[in-house]
Amino acid sequence: MLRFDDRGVGKSGGDYSRATTPEFVTDAQAALAFLRGRPLIAPQQVGLLGHGEGGNVALLAASEPLEAPNFVVSLAAYGQPGRDVLRRQQGEIMRLIGADGAQVKAAQGLFDQLVETVRQTPNQTAARTKIISLLRSSNTGLDEPMARARAAQLSSPWSRFFFDFNPATRLPLVRCPVLLLNGTADLQVAAGRNMSLLQKGLRQSGQAVQAHRLAGVNHLFQDDPAQWPIVGGERQAAFSAQGLTYLRDWLLERSRLLKTQQPVTVRRPAPRPKALTPLRSRSRRGVVTAAQ
């Protein structure tokens, strides 16, 4: 497994604050190319596993004609358009902290205004000025630094792309098998809405798709805390055991299928020489493409 730092972290170049989802796709493609060039790795068995937006990055990479992965594991990827995902996340967080229906409705109405302001105002300075004005008029207690920070976030290159990002448009182009996993207790990416849309789009690709909803599992793929394993006398957060089982079984099956699909060159014995004919050395080159 290969994991790499975000842009601008460690030895990675680039500026993460200015990167968008399509640029993350190029990062994933570079990782694929790196792995496929390693001598001990079967290049036809290299896939992508992504979580949240990373799941969408993996699916987008799988829809490209070049450097596509051989399989994708999507952990809680989005099926809805980006602005709908963010709007729902805001509502779920507010309900979690005790907000009533009227407060959630008002906050989501403001969110819709802010998104439209960004979408209709390409000039960055103008967009931030309008956002700050909207934020402070709706919340007089919001100080200027906080309003500026929120305006910078909402008008960032990533946000501008993500508001209009609709995963459904690229799903029919996916070129490899996909495993979809999502938890029913995920407050950030609702399993029901998003997995249904992902499955619908992926069915049009003609690729094999397997999907599982994990009961009681949250966005971090953790079970209810009461089910966490006890380590050193205390319960420790752990990735869902059921999720790991689905992941292991699916990957093992993919590996088995990929191996059986590889052509095998068989060495045939050289024909016996005719009597009284001098023996000549013969050699054949065998091309072995099956995974080791």
mmCIF file of C-alpha atoms in Angstrom:
data_model
loop_
_atom_site.group_PDB
_atom_site.id
_atom_site.type_symbol
_atom_site.label_atom_id
_atom_site.label_comp_id
_atom_site.label_asym_id
_atom_site.label_seq_id
_atom_site.Cartn_x
_atom_site.Cartn_y
_atom_site.Cartn_z
ATOM 1 C CA MET A 1 0.000 0.000 0.000
ATOM 2 C CA LEU A 2 1.238 3.489 -0.887
ATOM 3 C CA ARG A 3 0.213 6.581 1.042
ATOM 4 C CA PHE A 4 1.504 10.029 0.197
ATOM 5 C CA ASP A 5 1.407 13.460 1.830
ATOM 6 C CA ASP A 6 -1.003 16.204 0.799
ATOM 7 C CA ARG A 7 0.350 18.899 -1.475
ATOM 8 C CA GLY A 8 2.768 21.153 0.341
ATOM 9 C CA VAL A 9 3.271 18.682 3.222
ATOM 10 C CA GLY A 10 6.565 16.896 3.850
ATOM 11 C CA LYS A 11 8.391 16.453 0.557
ATOM 12 C CA SER A 12 5.259 16.927 -1.558
ATOM 13 C CA GLY A 13 5.228 20.036 -3.732
ATOM 14 C CA GLY A 14 2.312 22.274 -4.612
ATOM 15 C CA ASP A 15 -0.156 24.340 -2.594
ATOM 16 C CA TYR A 16 -2.984 22.378 -0.979
ATOM 17 C CA SER A 17 -5.031 25.521 -0.305
ATOM 18 C CA ARG A 18 -5.341 26.178 -4.041
ATOM 19 C CA ALA A 19 -5.823 22.592 -5.193
ATOM 20 C CA THR A 20 -9.137 21.293 -6.547
ATOM 21 C CA THR A 21 -10.602 17.807 -6.857
ATOM 22 C CA PRO A 22 -9.373 17.309 -10.468
ATOM 23 C CA GLU A 23 -5.828 18.097 -9.313
ATOM 24 C CA PHE A 24 -6.131 15.444 -6.617
ATOM 25 C CA VAL A 25 -6.990 13.051 -9.451
ATOM 26 C CA THR A 26 -3.649 13.798 -11.116
ATOM 27 C CA ASP A 27 -1.926 13.080 -7.791
ATOM 28 C CA ALA A 28 -3.660 9.690 -7.636
ATOM 29 C CA GLN A 29 -2.655 8.951 -11.233
ATOM 30 C CA ALA A 30 0.959 9.765 -10.400
ATOM 31 C CA ALA A 31 0.789 7.335 -7.472
ATOM 32 C CA LEU A 32 -0.585 4.620 -9.766
ATOM 33 C CA ALA A 33 2.197 5.175 -12.285
ATOM 34 C CA PHE A 34 4.802 5.040 -9.509
ATOM 35 C CA LEU A 35 3.518 1.730 -8.155
ATOM 36 C CA ARG A 36 3.209 0.149 -11.578
ATOM 37 C CA GLY A 37 6.842 0.948 -12.213
ATOM 38 C CA ARG A 38 8.063 -0.898 -9.121
ATOM 39 C CA PRO A 39 9.739 -4.262 -9.884
ATOM 40 C CA LEU A 40 7.912 -6.361 -7.261
ATOM 41 C CA ILE A 41 4.396 -5.122 -8.030
ATOM 42 C CA ALA A 42 2.067 -6.659 -10.622
ATOM 43 C CA PRO A 43 1.069 -3.603 -12.707
ATOM 44 C CA GLN A 44 -2.305 -5.107 -13.638
ATOM 45 C CA GLN A 45 -3.318 -5.385 -9.969
ATOM 46 C CA VAL A 46 -2.971 -1.802 -8.772
ATOM 47 C CA GLY A 47 -6.092 -0.025 -7.538
ATOM 48 C CA LEU A 48 -7.210 3.013 -5.550
ATOM 49 C CA LEU A 49 -8.898 3.188 -2.156
ATOM 50 C CA GLY A 50 -10.342 6.543 -1.163
ATOM 51 C CA HIS A 51 -12.374 7.903 1.740
ATOM 52 C CA GLY A 52 -14.969 10.678 1.428
ATOM 53 C CA GLU A 53 -13.797 13.024 -1.322
ATOM 54 C CA GLY A 54 -10.934 10.559 -1.824
ATOM 55 C CA GLY A 55 -13.522 8.011 -2.933
ATOM 56 C CA ASN A 56 -14.687 10.439 -5.615
ATOM 57 C CA VAL A 57 -11.086 11.097 -6.629
ATOM 58 C CA ALA A 58 -10.617 7.349 -7.114
ATOM 59 C CA LEU A 59 -13.797 7.090 -9.211
ATOM 60 C CA LEU A 60 -12.790 10.080 -11.320
ATOM 61 C CA ALA A 61 -9.382 8.517 -11.937
ATOM 62 C CA ALA A 62 -11.159 5.314 -12.985
ATOM 63 C CA SER A 63 -13.149 7.267 -15.585
ATOM 64 C CA GLU A 64 -10.021 8.543 -17.349
ATOM 65 C CA PRO A 65 -8.815 6.728 -20.481
ATOM 66 C CA LEU A 66 -5.180 6.821 -19.324
ATOM 67 C CA GLU A 67 -3.663 5.676 -16.019
ATOM 68 C CA ALA A 68 -6.969 4.196 -14.837
ATOM 69 C CA PRO A 69 -6.766 1.930 -11.761
ATOM 70 C CA ASN A 70 -7.535 -1.785 -12.035
ATOM 71 C CA PHE A 71 -10.101 -1.513 -9.245
ATOM 72 C CA VAL A 72 -11.573 1.084 -6.887
ATOM 73 C CA VAL A 73 -12.645 0.845 -3.259
ATOM 74 C CA SER A 74 -14.854 3.802 -2.355
ATOM 75 C CA LEU A 75 -15.371 4.497 1.344
ATOM 76 C CA ALA A 76 -18.264 6.934 1.852
ATOM 77 C CA ALA A 77 -17.890 8.749 -1.464
ATOM 78 C CA TYR A 78 -20.452 11.359 -2.523
ATOM 79 C CA GLY A 79 -23.212 10.557 -4.980
ATOM 80 C CA GLN A 80 -24.975 13.914 -4.694
ATOM 81 C CA PRO A 81 -23.753 17.229 -6.146
ATOM 82 C CA GLY A 82 -21.217 18.918 -3.886
ATOM 83 C CA ARG A 83 -23.384 21.804 -2.686
ATOM 84 C CA ASP A 84 -26.151 19.360 -1.683
ATOM 85 C CA VAL A 85 -23.659 17.302 0.328
ATOM 86 C CA LEU A 86 -22.347 20.375 2.180
ATOM 87 C CA ARG A 87 -25.862 21.687 2.802
ATOM 88 C CA ARG A 88 -26.922 18.401 4.369
ATOM 89 C CA GLN A 89 -23.758 18.209 6.465
ATOM 90 C CA GLN A 90 -24.528 21.640 7.895
ATOM 91 C CA GLY A 91 -28.052 20.559 8.843
ATOM 92 C CA GLU A 92 -26.909 17.335 10.493
ATOM 93 C CA ILE A 93 -24.260 19.132 12.557
ATOM 94 C CA MET A 94 -26.767 21.753 13.709
ATOM 95 C CA ARG A 95 -29.303 19.105 14.738
ATOM 96 C CA LEU A 96 -26.571 17.249 16.594
ATOM 97 C CA ILE A 97 -25.816 20.312 18.738
ATOM 98 C CA GLY A 98 -29.501 20.890 19.489
ATOM 99 C CA ALA A 99 -30.713 23.364 16.856
ATOM 100 C CA ASP A 100 -34.436 23.303 16.070
ATOM 101 C CA GLY A 101 -36.037 23.049 12.637
ATOM 102 C CA ALA A 102 -36.418 26.823 12.201
ATOM 103 C CA GLN A 103 -32.752 27.448 12.974
ATOM 104 C CA VAL A 104 -31.639 24.739 10.535
ATOM 105 C CA LYS A 105 -33.890 26.150 7.816
ATOM 106 C CA ALA A 106 -32.542 29.675 8.329
ATOM 107 C CA ALA A 107 -28.921 28.510 8.265
ATOM 108 C CA GLN A 108 -29.443 26.474 5.111
ATOM 109 C CA GLY A 109 -31.174 29.417 3.461
ATOM 110 C CA LEU A 110 -28.106 31.546 4.197
ATOM 111 C CA PHE A 111 -25.861 28.783 2.878
ATOM 112 C CA ASP A 112 -27.798 28.753 -0.407
ATOM 113 C CA GLN A 113 -27.322 32.537 -0.696
ATOM 114 C CA LEU A 114 -23.602 32.248 -0.037
ATOM 115 C CA VAL A 115 -23.151 29.489 -2.613
ATOM 116 C CA GLU A 116 -25.021 31.445 -5.271
ATOM 117 C CA THR A 117 -22.960 34.525 -4.473
ATOM 118 C CA VAL A 118 -19.753 32.573 -5.090
ATOM 119 C CA ARG A 119 -21.114 30.981 -8.263
ATOM 120 C CA GLN A 120 -22.275 34.314 -9.693
ATOM 121 C CA THR A 121 -19.161 36.306 -8.719
ATOM 122 C CA PRO A 122 -15.999 35.081 -10.469
ATOM 123 C CA ASN A 123 -13.881 37.943 -9.117
ATOM 124 C CA GLN A 124 -12.346 36.701 -5.877
ATOM 125 C CA THR A 125 -12.135 40.063 -4.092
ATOM 126 C CA ALA A 126 -15.725 40.951 -4.961
ATOM 127 C CA ALA A 127 -16.969 37.526 -3.904
ATOM 128 C CA ARG A 128 -15.283 37.742 -0.515
ATOM 129 C CA THR A 129 -16.643 41.251 0.104
ATOM 130 C CA LYS A 130 -20.202 40.090 -0.632
ATOM 131 C CA ILE A 131 -19.812 36.986 1.530
ATOM 132 C CA ILE A 132 -18.531 38.990 4.508
ATOM 133 C CA SER A 133 -21.476 41.364 4.191
ATOM 134 C CA LEU A 134 -23.974 38.469 4.103
ATOM 135 C CA LEU A 135 -22.362 36.716 7.051
ATOM 136 C CA ARG A 136 -22.230 39.789 9.296
ATOM 137 C CA SER A 137 -25.761 40.892 8.436
ATOM 138 C CA SER A 138 -27.089 37.471 9.429
ATOM 139 C CA ASN A 139 -24.951 37.233 12.576
ATOM 140 C CA THR A 140 -24.082 40.547 14.195
ATOM 141 C CA GLY A 141 -21.941 38.754 16.758
ATOM 142 C CA LEU A 142 -19.550 37.434 14.097
ATOM 143 C CA ASP A 143 -16.227 39.284 14.266
ATOM 144 C CA GLU A 144 -14.362 40.500 11.196
ATOM 145 C CA PRO A 145 -11.482 37.966 11.258
ATOM 146 C CA MET A 146 -13.912 35.044 11.477
ATOM 147 C CA ALA A 147 -16.015 36.450 8.633
ATOM 148 C CA ARG A 148 -12.913 36.912 6.456
ATOM 149 C CA ALA A 149 -11.760 33.349 7.151
ATOM 150 C CA ARG A 150 -15.184 31.956 6.257
ATOM 151 C CA ALA A 151 -15.293 34.065 3.087
ATOM 152 C CA ALA A 152 -11.858 32.802 2.028
ATOM 153 C CA GLN A 153 -12.989 29.223 2.565
ATOM 154 C CA LEU A 154 -16.246 29.583 0.627
ATOM 155 C CA SER A 155 -14.592 31.335 -2.336
ATOM 156 C CA SER A 156 -11.512 29.076 -2.525
ATOM 157 C CA PRO A 157 -10.726 27.226 -5.787
ATOM 158 C CA TRP A 158 -11.728 23.939 -4.122
ATOM 159 C CA SER A 159 -15.134 25.278 -3.032
ATOM 160 C CA ARG A 160 -15.849 26.851 -6.426
ATOM 161 C CA PHE A 161 -15.308 23.489 -8.095
ATOM 162 C CA PHE A 162 -17.037 21.399 -5.461
ATOM 163 C CA PHE A 163 -20.270 23.420 -5.358
ATOM 164 C CA ASP A 164 -20.996 22.389 -8.954
ATOM 165 C CA PHE A 165 -19.345 18.970 -8.877
ATOM 166 C CA ASN A 166 -21.837 16.244 -9.797
ATOM 167 C CA PRO A 167 -20.322 12.730 -9.548
ATOM 168 C CA ALA A 168 -23.132 11.241 -11.638
ATOM 169 C CA THR A 169 -21.799 12.770 -14.855
ATOM 170 C CA ARG A 170 -18.611 10.679 -14.812
ATOM 171 C CA LEU A 171 -19.766 7.407 -13.262
ATOM 172 C CA PRO A 172 -20.846 5.806 -16.579
ATOM 173 C CA LEU A 173 -17.244 6.246 -17.799
ATOM 174 C CA VAL A 174 -15.656 4.224 -14.974
ATOM 175 C CA ARG A 175 -13.408 1.532 -16.457
ATOM 176 C CA CYS A 176 -12.905 -0.950 -13.594
ATOM 177 C CA PRO A 177 -14.778 -2.901 -10.878
ATOM 178 C CA VAL A 178 -15.859 -0.932 -7.799
ATOM 179 C CA LEU A 179 -16.549 -1.751 -4.152
ATOM 180 C CA LEU A 180 -18.789 0.775 -2.356
ATOM 181 C CA LEU A 181 -18.903 0.882 1.453
ATOM 182 C CA ASN A 182 -20.801 3.357 3.643
ATOM 183 C CA GLY A 183 -22.071 3.409 7.211
ATOM 184 C CA THR A 184 -25.711 3.951 8.126
ATOM 185 C CA ALA A 185 -24.655 6.262 10.997
ATOM 186 C CA ASP A 186 -22.601 8.513 8.693
ATOM 187 C CA LEU A 187 -23.738 12.112 9.328
ATOM 188 C CA GLN A 188 -21.482 13.581 6.634
ATOM 189 C CA VAL A 189 -22.311 11.310 3.702
ATOM 190 C CA ALA A 190 -25.769 9.752 4.036
ATOM 191 C CA ALA A 191 -25.548 6.127 2.934
ATOM 192 C CA GLY A 192 -29.076 5.949 1.531
ATOM 193 C CA ARG A 193 -28.908 8.976 -0.753
ATOM 194 C CA ASN A 194 -25.329 8.736 -1.894
ATOM 195 C CA MET A 195 -24.875 4.999 -2.399
ATOM 196 C CA SER A 196 -28.074 4.742 -4.431
ATOM 197 C CA LEU A 197 -26.887 7.468 -6.801
ATOM 198 C CA LEU A 198 -23.423 5.923 -7.091
ATOM 199 C CA GLN A 199 -24.847 2.495 -7.875
ATOM 200 C CA LYS A 200 -27.232 3.929 -10.458
ATOM 201 C CA GLY A 201 -24.438 5.741 -12.290
ATOM 202 C CA LEU A 202 -21.967 2.865 -12.086
ATOM 203 C CA ARG A 203 -24.466 0.380 -13.501
ATOM 204 C CA GLN A 204 -24.297 2.348 -16.751
ATOM 205 C CA SER A 205 -20.544 1.703 -16.933
ATOM 206 C CA GLY A 206 -21.018 -2.042 -17.419
ATOM 207 C CA GLN A 207 -18.448 -2.737 -14.703
ATOM 208 C CA ALA A 208 -18.953 -5.034 -11.720
ATOM 209 C CA VAL A 209 -20.173 -3.088 -8.679
ATOM 210 C CA GLN A 210 -20.588 -4.408 -5.144
ATOM 211 C CA ALA A 211 -22.132 -2.219 -2.416
ATOM 212 C CA HIS A 212 -22.599 -2.693 1.329
ATOM 213 C CA ARG A 213 -24.185 -0.475 3.969
ATOM 214 C CA LEU A 214 -22.637 -1.071 7.380
ATOM 215 C CA ALA A 215 -25.193 -0.863 10.192
ATOM 216 C CA GLY A 216 -24.321 1.614 12.957
ATOM 217 C CA VAL A 217 -21.014 2.645 11.364
ATOM 218 C CA ASN A 218 -20.079 6.343 11.211
ATOM 219 C CA HIS A 219 -18.157 8.393 8.637
ATOM 220 C CA LEU A 220 -14.821 7.226 10.063
ATOM 221 C CA PHE A 221 -16.004 3.616 9.682
ATOM 222 C CA GLN A 222 -16.197 3.127 13.423
ATOM 223 C CA ASP A 223 -18.865 1.032 15.127
ATOM 224 C CA ASP A 224 -20.769 2.220 18.171
ATOM 225 C CA PRO A 225 -18.198 2.961 20.935
ATOM 226 C CA ALA A 226 -19.697 0.175 23.042
ATOM 227 C CA GLN A 227 -18.387 -2.291 20.439
ATOM 228 C CA TRP A 228 -14.834 -0.938 20.267
ATOM 229 C CA PRO A 229 -12.100 -3.386 21.274
ATOM 230 C CA ILE A 230 -10.560 -3.054 24.734
ATOM 231 C CA VAL A 231 -6.846 -2.304 24.612
ATOM 232 C CA GLY A 232 -4.883 -1.741 27.816
ATOM 233 C CA GLY A 233 -8.096 -1.660 29.817
ATOM 234 C CA GLU A 234 -9.722 1.038 27.647
ATOM 235 C CA ARG A 235 -11.923 0.944 24.582
ATOM 236 C CA GLN A 236 -10.066 2.073 21.460
ATOM 237 C CA ALA A 237 -11.592 3.278 18.204
ATOM 238 C CA ALA A 238 -11.156 0.789 15.366
ATOM 239 C CA PHE A 239 -12.198 0.391 11.754
ATOM 240 C CA SER A 240 -15.406 -1.649 11.419
ATOM 241 C CA ALA A 241 -14.613 -5.379 11.486
ATOM 242 C CA GLN A 242 -17.487 -6.024 9.085
ATOM 243 C CA GLY A 243 -16.123 -3.396 6.723
ATOM 244 C CA LEU A 244 -12.670 -4.970 6.804
ATOM 245 C CA THR A 245 -14.194 -8.368 6.029
ATOM 246 C CA TYR A 246 -16.017 -7.030 2.977
ATOM 247 C CA LEU A 247 -12.842 -5.255 1.862
ATOM 248 C CA ARG A 248 -10.594 -8.307 2.329
ATOM 249 C CA ASP A 249 -12.947 -10.735 0.593
ATOM 250 C CA TRP A 250 -13.548 -8.422 -2.345
ATOM 251 C CA LEU A 251 -9.841 -7.709 -2.870
ATOM 252 C CA LEU A 252 -8.952 -11.395 -2.671
ATOM 253 C CA GLU A 253 -11.612 -12.200 -5.262
ATOM 254 C CA ARG A 254 -10.385 -9.413 -7.545
ATOM 255 C CA SER A 255 -6.834 -10.721 -7.232
ATOM 256 C CA ARG A 256 -7.969 -14.256 -8.088
ATOM 257 C CA LEU A 257 -9.931 -13.088 -11.135
ATOM 258 C CA LEU A 258 -7.105 -10.914 -12.412
ATOM 259 C CA LYS A 259 -4.648 -13.775 -12.144
ATOM 260 C CA THR A 260 -6.869 -16.168 -14.070
ATOM 261 C CA GLN A 261 -7.394 -13.604 -16.808
ATOM 262 C CA GLN A 262 -3.684 -13.267 -17.546
ATOM 263 C CA PRO A 263 -2.369 -15.157 -20.606
ATOM 264 C CA VAL A 264 0.160 -17.879 -19.821
ATOM 265 C CA THR A 265 2.869 -18.854 -22.256
ATOM 266 C CA VAL A 266 3.563 -22.600 -22.175
ATOM 267 C CA ARG A 267 6.908 -23.943 -23.260
ATOM 268 C CA ARG A 268 6.423 -26.723 -25.731
ATOM 269 C CA PRO A 269 9.125 -29.387 -26.100
ATOM 270 C CA ALA A 270 11.319 -28.943 -29.146
ATOM 271 C CA PRO A 271 10.609 -31.506 -31.899
ATOM 272 C CA ARG A 272 12.955 -34.448 -32.014
ATOM 273 C CA PRO A 273 15.654 -34.092 -34.666
ATOM 274 C CA LYS A 274 15.608 -36.476 -37.581
ATOM 275 C CA ALA A 275 18.086 -39.269 -37.606
ATOM 276 C CA LEU A 276 21.596 -38.379 -38.766
ATOM 277 C CA THR A 277 20.749 -34.667 -38.500
ATOM 278 C CA PRO A 278 23.202 -32.723 -36.347
ATOM 279 C CA LEU A 279 21.620 -31.321 -33.224
ATOM 280 C CA ARG A 280 21.186 -27.564 -33.136
ATOM 281 C CA SER A 281 20.583 -25.495 -30.093
ATOM 282 C CA ARG A 282 17.127 -23.949 -29.987
ATOM 283 C CA SER A 283 15.708 -21.399 -27.637
ATOM 284 C CA ARG A 284 12.254 -19.880 -27.144
ATOM 285 C CA ARG A 285 11.375 -16.765 -25.280
ATOM 286 C CA GLY A 286 8.476 -17.159 -22.880
ATOM 287 C CA VAL A 287 6.503 -14.068 -21.919
ATOM 288 C CA VAL A 288 5.153 -14.422 -18.403
ATOM 289 C CA THR A 289 2.495 -11.853 -17.656
ATOM 290 C CA ALA A 290 0.747 -13.579 -14.792
ATOM 291 C CA ALA A 291 1.119 -11.922 -11.417
ATOM 292 C CA GLN A 292 3.743 -13.310 -9.100
#
